[in-house]
Amino acid sequence: MPHLPLENTGPRGALNPDASVPALTNPRFLPPPPEWGVEVAKDAVAATIRRWRDRSFPAPRFHYRGPPAGLRDGSWFDYSILAVSVLACLWPPPDQEMWSIDYQGERLTDAPALLGAITKWMGPAARPDLRSFSALDDAQASRLFSGGGVLQMVPERGRRLSRVAAALTERWEGSALSLVEEAGWDGPGVVELLAATIPGYEDQARVGGHSLRFRKLAHLAAAIMASRSSRPWSGLDSFPVYPDYMLPLYLRHLGILRYSPQVSRPVDFRIEIPRHSREEVAIRWATVHAGHLLVEGLRETGVPVTGPRLDYYLWSEAVLGPDANRMGEHHRTVTLDY
């Protein structure tokens, strides 16, 4: 797979590990610097708001094939934190077949395949045994994620699952329910504790004098956990859109994101963009900012939309919508962040 050079020094402002820690920048409220190559086009934002002012935005549904049907509350929280920690980078390398598994007589791909693989690994008990996951080695990870096609970073996924299970055991007394209770059943509080205590959930980039927290997996995990909770959660509607691969694809299709040649070339030609390079961070940053502008603008027209509802709509259109196969290419960054 071809690579862009990772610029981590010099005047362009990419990651410099020797520099002092930059101040935290909230990607909702500011666009990325123009020289980073991704523009949020306000004229396209306004035009999209006008087109969508009579549209409804349903609440997200997490009715995936793959998870065990009977889990709720504490066991479901454990399963969700384990599974979502590796629910990332499910697209195949160039010229390779997408990874898939056989699950209960069906062929699953994408997120349902990953969820189903973890369910199958749990066996007849159909509930996570944190001790078993803590002991995962590379050979076991290879078996857990066996299937057709290519799933990238299999050893890394196994190690992530092992570390997550160990953290739940050691820090949270063997149950994610303790984490949720500590957060007071509050979505943003759960996100903070996931990022602070569970490996893989702090999704933060330091580039060009900016430190940006995206925390895509932490927000998604909290929302999925809450979907099978016997108690209501607070704060979920305050979540931003989740910066992944498919949202910027659709936002670019709408003309809301505009890429300079330095960004459009690797995207359009499927050239890998390194994690925490300026180009990758600009795409994710602009996605969050564009989502914020759309939510605020739609609310001003009387549309009762939230970040998670908009995210669900954008993702659904990019993956399942009538134009899904005509939107061009998504960017490619090999990472377990999203």
Coordinates of C-alpha atoms in Angstrom, one line a residue:
M1 CA 0.0 0.0 0.0
P2 CA 1.5 3.4 -0.9
H3 CA 2.0 5.9 1.9
L4 CA 2.1 9.6 2.2
P5 CA 5.3 10.8 3.9
L6 CA 4.5 11.6 7.6
E7 CA 5.6 15.1 8.3
N8 CA 6.4 15.3 12.0
T9 CA 8.8 18.2 12.1
G10 CA 9.2 21.6 10.5
P11 CA 7.2 24.7 9.8
R12 CA 4.1 23.0 8.4
G13 CA 3.1 22.3 12.0
A14 CA 2.7 18.5 12.2
L15 CA 3.3 16.5 15.3
N16 CA 6.5 17.3 17.1
P17 CA 7.1 15.0 20.1
D18 CA 9.6 17.4 21.5
A19 CA 7.3 20.4 21.6
S20 CA 5.5 21.5 24.6
V21 CA 1.9 20.2 24.9
P22 CA -0.4 22.5 22.9
A23 CA -3.5 24.0 24.3
L24 CA -6.7 21.9 23.8
T25 CA -8.7 23.0 20.7
N26 CA -12.4 22.0 20.5
P27 CA -13.0 20.9 16.9
R28 CA -16.7 21.8 17.2
F29 CA -16.2 25.5 17.3
L30 CA -13.3 26.3 14.9
P31 CA -12.4 25.0 11.4
P32 CA -8.9 23.6 10.8
P33 CA -6.3 26.1 9.5
P34 CA -6.8 26.8 5.8
E35 CA -3.3 25.6 5.0
W36 CA -4.1 22.1 6.3
G37 CA -6.1 21.6 3.1
V38 CA -9.7 20.9 4.2
E39 CA -12.3 23.7 4.0
V40 CA -15.7 23.7 5.6
A41 CA -17.7 25.5 3.0
K42 CA -20.3 27.7 4.8
D43 CA -22.3 28.3 1.6
A44 CA -22.8 24.6 1.2
V45 CA -23.7 24.2 4.8
A46 CA -26.4 26.9 4.4
A47 CA -27.7 25.3 1.2
T48 CA -27.9 21.9 2.9
I49 CA -29.7 23.3 5.9
R50 CA -32.3 24.9 3.5
R51 CA -32.8 21.5 1.8
W52 CA -33.1 19.6 5.1
R53 CA -35.4 21.9 7.0
D54 CA -38.4 19.6 6.5
R55 CA -36.4 16.4 7.0
S56 CA -36.7 14.2 10.1
F57 CA -33.7 12.8 11.8
P58 CA -34.6 9.6 13.8
A59 CA -32.7 8.5 16.8
P60 CA -29.8 6.1 16.2
R61 CA -30.6 2.4 16.2
F62 CA -28.0 -0.2 17.2
H63 CA -29.8 -3.3 15.9
Y64 CA -26.7 -4.9 14.6
R65 CA -26.5 -8.6 13.7
G66 CA -23.8 -10.1 15.7
P67 CA -24.2 -9.2 19.4
P68 CA -25.9 -11.7 21.8
A69 CA -29.6 -11.0 22.1
G70 CA -30.0 -11.6 25.8
L71 CA -27.3 -9.2 27.3
R72 CA -28.4 -6.2 29.2
D73 CA -26.9 -3.8 31.8
G74 CA -23.6 -4.9 33.3
S75 CA -22.8 -7.8 30.9
W76 CA -23.9 -5.7 28.0
F77 CA -21.7 -2.8 29.2
D78 CA -18.7 -5.2 29.4
Y79 CA -19.4 -6.6 25.9
S80 CA -19.8 -3.1 24.4
I81 CA -16.6 -1.8 25.8
L82 CA -14.7 -4.8 24.6
A83 CA -16.2 -4.9 21.2
V84 CA -16.2 -1.2 20.4
S85 CA -12.5 -0.9 21.4
V86 CA -11.7 -2.8 18.2
L87 CA -14.6 -1.6 16.1
A88 CA -12.4 0.3 13.7
C89 CA -10.7 0.2 10.3
L90 CA -12.9 -2.5 8.8
W91 CA -12.1 -1.7 5.2
P92 CA -9.6 -3.9 3.3
P93 CA -6.2 -3.1 1.8
P94 CA -6.2 -2.2 -1.9
D95 CA -7.2 -5.1 -4.2
Q96 CA -8.2 -7.3 -1.2
E97 CA -11.6 -8.7 -0.3
M98 CA -13.5 -7.2 2.6
W99 CA -13.3 -9.3 5.7
S100 CA -16.4 -11.4 6.5
I101 CA -17.5 -14.2 8.8
D102 CA -20.2 -16.9 8.8
Y103 CA -22.6 -16.2 11.7
Q104 CA -25.8 -18.2 12.3
G105 CA -26.2 -19.1 8.7
E106 CA -25.4 -15.6 7.4
R107 CA -22.4 -14.0 5.9
L108 CA -21.6 -10.8 7.8
T109 CA -19.2 -8.0 7.0
D110 CA -18.2 -4.7 8.6
A111 CA -19.4 -4.0 12.2
P112 CA -21.8 -6.9 12.4
A113 CA -18.9 -9.3 11.5
L114 CA -16.7 -7.9 14.2
L115 CA -19.5 -8.1 16.8
G116 CA -20.4 -11.6 15.7
A117 CA -16.8 -12.8 15.9
I118 CA -16.6 -11.7 19.5
T119 CA -19.9 -13.3 20.3
K120 CA -18.8 -16.6 18.7
W121 CA -15.6 -16.4 20.8
M122 CA -17.6 -16.2 24.0
G123 CA -19.2 -19.5 23.2
P124 CA -22.4 -21.0 24.6
A125 CA -22.4 -18.7 27.7
A126 CA -22.9 -15.7 25.3
R127 CA -21.5 -13.3 27.9
P128 CA -18.0 -11.9 28.2
D129 CA -15.5 -13.7 30.5
L130 CA -13.0 -10.9 31.2
R131 CA -10.3 -13.4 32.4
S132 CA -10.5 -15.2 29.0
F133 CA -10.2 -12.0 27.1
S134 CA -7.3 -10.8 29.3
A135 CA -5.3 -13.9 28.3
L136 CA -5.7 -13.5 24.5
D137 CA -2.5 -14.0 22.6
D138 CA -1.7 -13.5 18.9
A139 CA -2.6 -17.0 17.9
Q140 CA -6.0 -16.8 19.7
A141 CA -6.6 -13.4 18.1
S142 CA -6.0 -14.9 14.7
R143 CA -8.6 -17.6 15.5
L144 CA -11.1 -15.1 17.0
F145 CA -10.9 -12.9 13.8
S146 CA -10.7 -15.7 11.3
G147 CA -12.9 -15.5 8.2
G148 CA -12.8 -14.6 4.6
G149 CA -11.1 -11.6 3.1
V150 CA -8.7 -9.4 5.0
L151 CA -9.1 -7.7 8.4
Q152 CA -6.2 -5.4 9.1
M153 CA -4.3 -5.2 12.5
V154 CA -5.5 -8.6 13.8
P155 CA -2.6 -8.9 16.4
E156 CA -3.2 -5.3 17.6
R157 CA -6.9 -6.0 18.0
G158 CA -6.2 -9.1 20.1
R159 CA -3.8 -7.1 22.3
R160 CA -6.3 -4.3 22.6
L161 CA -9.0 -6.7 23.8
S162 CA -6.6 -8.2 26.3
R163 CA -5.7 -4.8 27.7
V164 CA -9.3 -3.6 27.9
A165 CA -10.4 -6.7 29.8
A166 CA -7.5 -6.3 32.2
A167 CA -8.4 -2.7 32.8
L168 CA -12.0 -3.6 33.5
T169 CA -10.9 -6.3 35.9
E170 CA -8.2 -4.2 37.7
R171 CA -9.6 -0.7 37.7
W172 CA -13.4 -1.4 37.7
E173 CA -13.7 -4.4 39.9
G174 CA -14.4 -6.8 37.0
S175 CA -17.5 -4.9 35.7
A176 CA -18.1 -2.0 33.5
L177 CA -21.2 -1.4 35.6
S178 CA -18.9 0.1 38.2
L179 CA -17.7 2.6 35.6
V180 CA -21.2 3.6 34.6
E181 CA -22.2 4.0 38.2
E182 CA -19.1 6.2 38.9
A183 CA -20.2 8.4 36.0
G184 CA -23.7 8.7 37.4
W185 CA -25.3 7.1 34.3
D186 CA -24.2 10.2 32.4
G187 CA -23.0 9.8 28.8
P188 CA -20.3 12.5 28.8
G189 CA -19.1 11.2 32.2
V190 CA -18.8 7.7 30.8
V191 CA -16.8 9.1 27.8
E192 CA -14.4 10.8 30.2
L193 CA -13.9 7.6 32.3
L194 CA -13.4 5.5 29.2
A195 CA -10.8 7.8 27.9
A196 CA -9.1 8.1 31.3
T197 CA -9.1 4.4 32.3
I198 CA -9.7 2.0 29.3
P199 CA -6.9 1.4 26.7
G200 CA -7.8 2.6 23.2
Y201 CA -10.5 5.1 24.2
E202 CA -8.4 8.3 24.4
D203 CA -8.5 9.5 20.8
Q204 CA -6.4 12.6 20.9
A205 CA -4.1 14.2 18.3
R206 CA -1.5 16.8 18.8
V207 CA -0.7 18.5 15.5
G208 CA 0.5 22.0 14.6
G209 CA 0.0 23.7 17.9
H210 CA -3.4 22.1 18.5
S211 CA -4.4 19.3 20.7
L212 CA -7.7 17.8 19.6
R213 CA -9.9 15.2 21.3
F214 CA -12.1 13.2 19.0
R215 CA -13.0 10.2 21.1
K216 CA -15.1 8.6 18.4
L217 CA -15.0 5.1 20.0
A218 CA -15.8 6.4 23.5
H219 CA -18.9 8.3 22.3
L220 CA -20.0 5.3 20.3
A221 CA -19.4 2.9 23.1
A222 CA -21.4 5.0 25.5
A223 CA -24.3 5.3 23.1
I224 CA -24.3 1.5 22.5
M225 CA -24.1 0.7 26.2
A226 CA -27.1 3.0 26.9
S227 CA -29.2 1.3 24.2
R228 CA -29.6 -1.8 26.5
S229 CA -29.7 -0.2 29.9
S230 CA -32.5 -0.6 32.3
R231 CA -31.8 2.9 33.6
P232 CA -32.0 6.0 31.5
W233 CA -28.8 7.9 30.8
S234 CA -28.3 11.7 30.7
G235 CA -26.2 13.8 28.3
L236 CA -26.3 11.6 25.2
D237 CA -27.9 14.3 23.1
S238 CA -24.8 16.5 23.7
F239 CA -22.5 14.2 21.8
P240 CA -20.9 15.6 18.6
V241 CA -20.9 13.7 15.3
Y242 CA -18.4 10.9 15.3
P243 CA -15.4 11.5 12.9
D244 CA -14.8 8.3 11.0
Y245 CA -14.3 7.4 7.3
M246 CA -17.9 7.6 6.0
L247 CA -19.1 10.9 7.4
P248 CA -16.4 13.0 5.7
L249 CA -17.1 11.0 2.5
Y250 CA -20.7 12.1 2.5
L251 CA -20.0 15.7 3.6
R252 CA -17.5 16.0 0.7
H253 CA -20.2 14.6 -1.6
L254 CA -22.5 17.4 -0.4
G255 CA -19.8 20.0 -1.1
I256 CA -19.6 20.9 2.6
L257 CA -16.0 19.6 2.8
R258 CA -13.6 20.8 0.1
Y259 CA -10.2 19.2 -0.2
S260 CA -7.1 20.8 -1.6
P261 CA -5.0 18.8 -4.1
Q262 CA -2.7 17.7 -1.2
V263 CA -5.6 16.0 0.5
S264 CA -7.8 15.0 -2.5
R265 CA -5.0 13.1 -4.3
P266 CA -4.4 10.5 -1.6
V267 CA -8.1 10.2 -0.9
D268 CA -9.1 9.7 -4.5
F269 CA -6.2 7.4 -5.3
R270 CA -6.5 5.3 -2.1
I271 CA -3.1 6.3 -0.8
E272 CA -2.8 5.7 2.9
I273 CA -2.8 8.9 5.0
P274 CA -0.8 8.5 8.2
R275 CA -2.4 8.7 11.5
H276 CA -2.0 12.1 13.2
S277 CA -0.6 13.6 10.0
R278 CA -2.0 17.1 9.3
E279 CA -4.1 15.8 6.4
E280 CA -5.8 13.1 8.5
V281 CA -6.5 15.4 11.5
A282 CA -7.8 18.1 9.2
I283 CA -10.4 15.7 7.7
R284 CA -11.6 14.6 11.1
W285 CA -11.5 18.1 12.6
A286 CA -13.5 19.5 9.6
T287 CA -16.1 16.7 10.0
V288 CA -16.8 17.6 13.6
H289 CA -17.0 21.3 12.9
A290 CA -19.3 20.8 9.9
G291 CA -21.5 18.6 12.0
H292 CA -21.8 21.3 14.6
L293 CA -22.7 24.0 12.0
L294 CA -25.4 21.7 10.6
V295 CA -26.9 20.9 14.0
E296 CA -26.9 24.6 15.1
G297 CA -28.3 25.8 11.7
L298 CA -31.0 23.1 11.6
R299 CA -32.1 23.9 15.2
E300 CA -32.4 27.6 14.2
T301 CA -34.9 26.6 11.5
G302 CA -36.9 24.6 14.1
V303 CA -35.6 21.1 13.3
P304 CA -35.1 19.1 16.5
V305 CA -31.8 17.4 15.6
T306 CA -28.9 16.4 17.8
G307 CA -25.3 15.4 17.1
P308 CA -26.0 11.7 17.4
R309 CA -29.2 11.9 15.2
L310 CA -27.3 13.8 12.5
D311 CA -24.4 11.4 12.7
Y312 CA -26.8 8.5 12.3
Y313 CA -28.4 10.1 9.2
L314 CA -25.0 11.0 7.6
W315 CA -23.7 7.5 8.2
S316 CA -26.8 5.8 6.9
E317 CA -26.7 7.9 3.7
A318 CA -23.0 7.2 3.2
V319 CA -23.3 3.5 3.7
L320 CA -26.9 2.5 2.8
G321 CA -28.3 5.5 0.9
P322 CA -29.3 5.6 -2.8
D323 CA -26.1 7.5 -3.7
A324 CA -23.8 5.4 -1.5
N325 CA -21.9 3.9 -4.4
R326 CA -21.5 7.3 -6.2
M327 CA -19.8 9.3 -3.5
G328 CA -16.2 8.6 -4.4
E329 CA -13.5 7.4 -2.0
H330 CA -13.1 7.7 1.7
H331 CA -9.7 8.5 3.2
R332 CA -7.6 5.6 4.3
T333 CA -5.8 5.7 7.6
V334 CA -4.8 2.4 9.3
T335 CA -5.7 3.0 12.9
L336 CA -7.8 1.5 15.7
D337 CA -9.1 5.0 16.6
Y338 CA -12.1 4.8 14.2

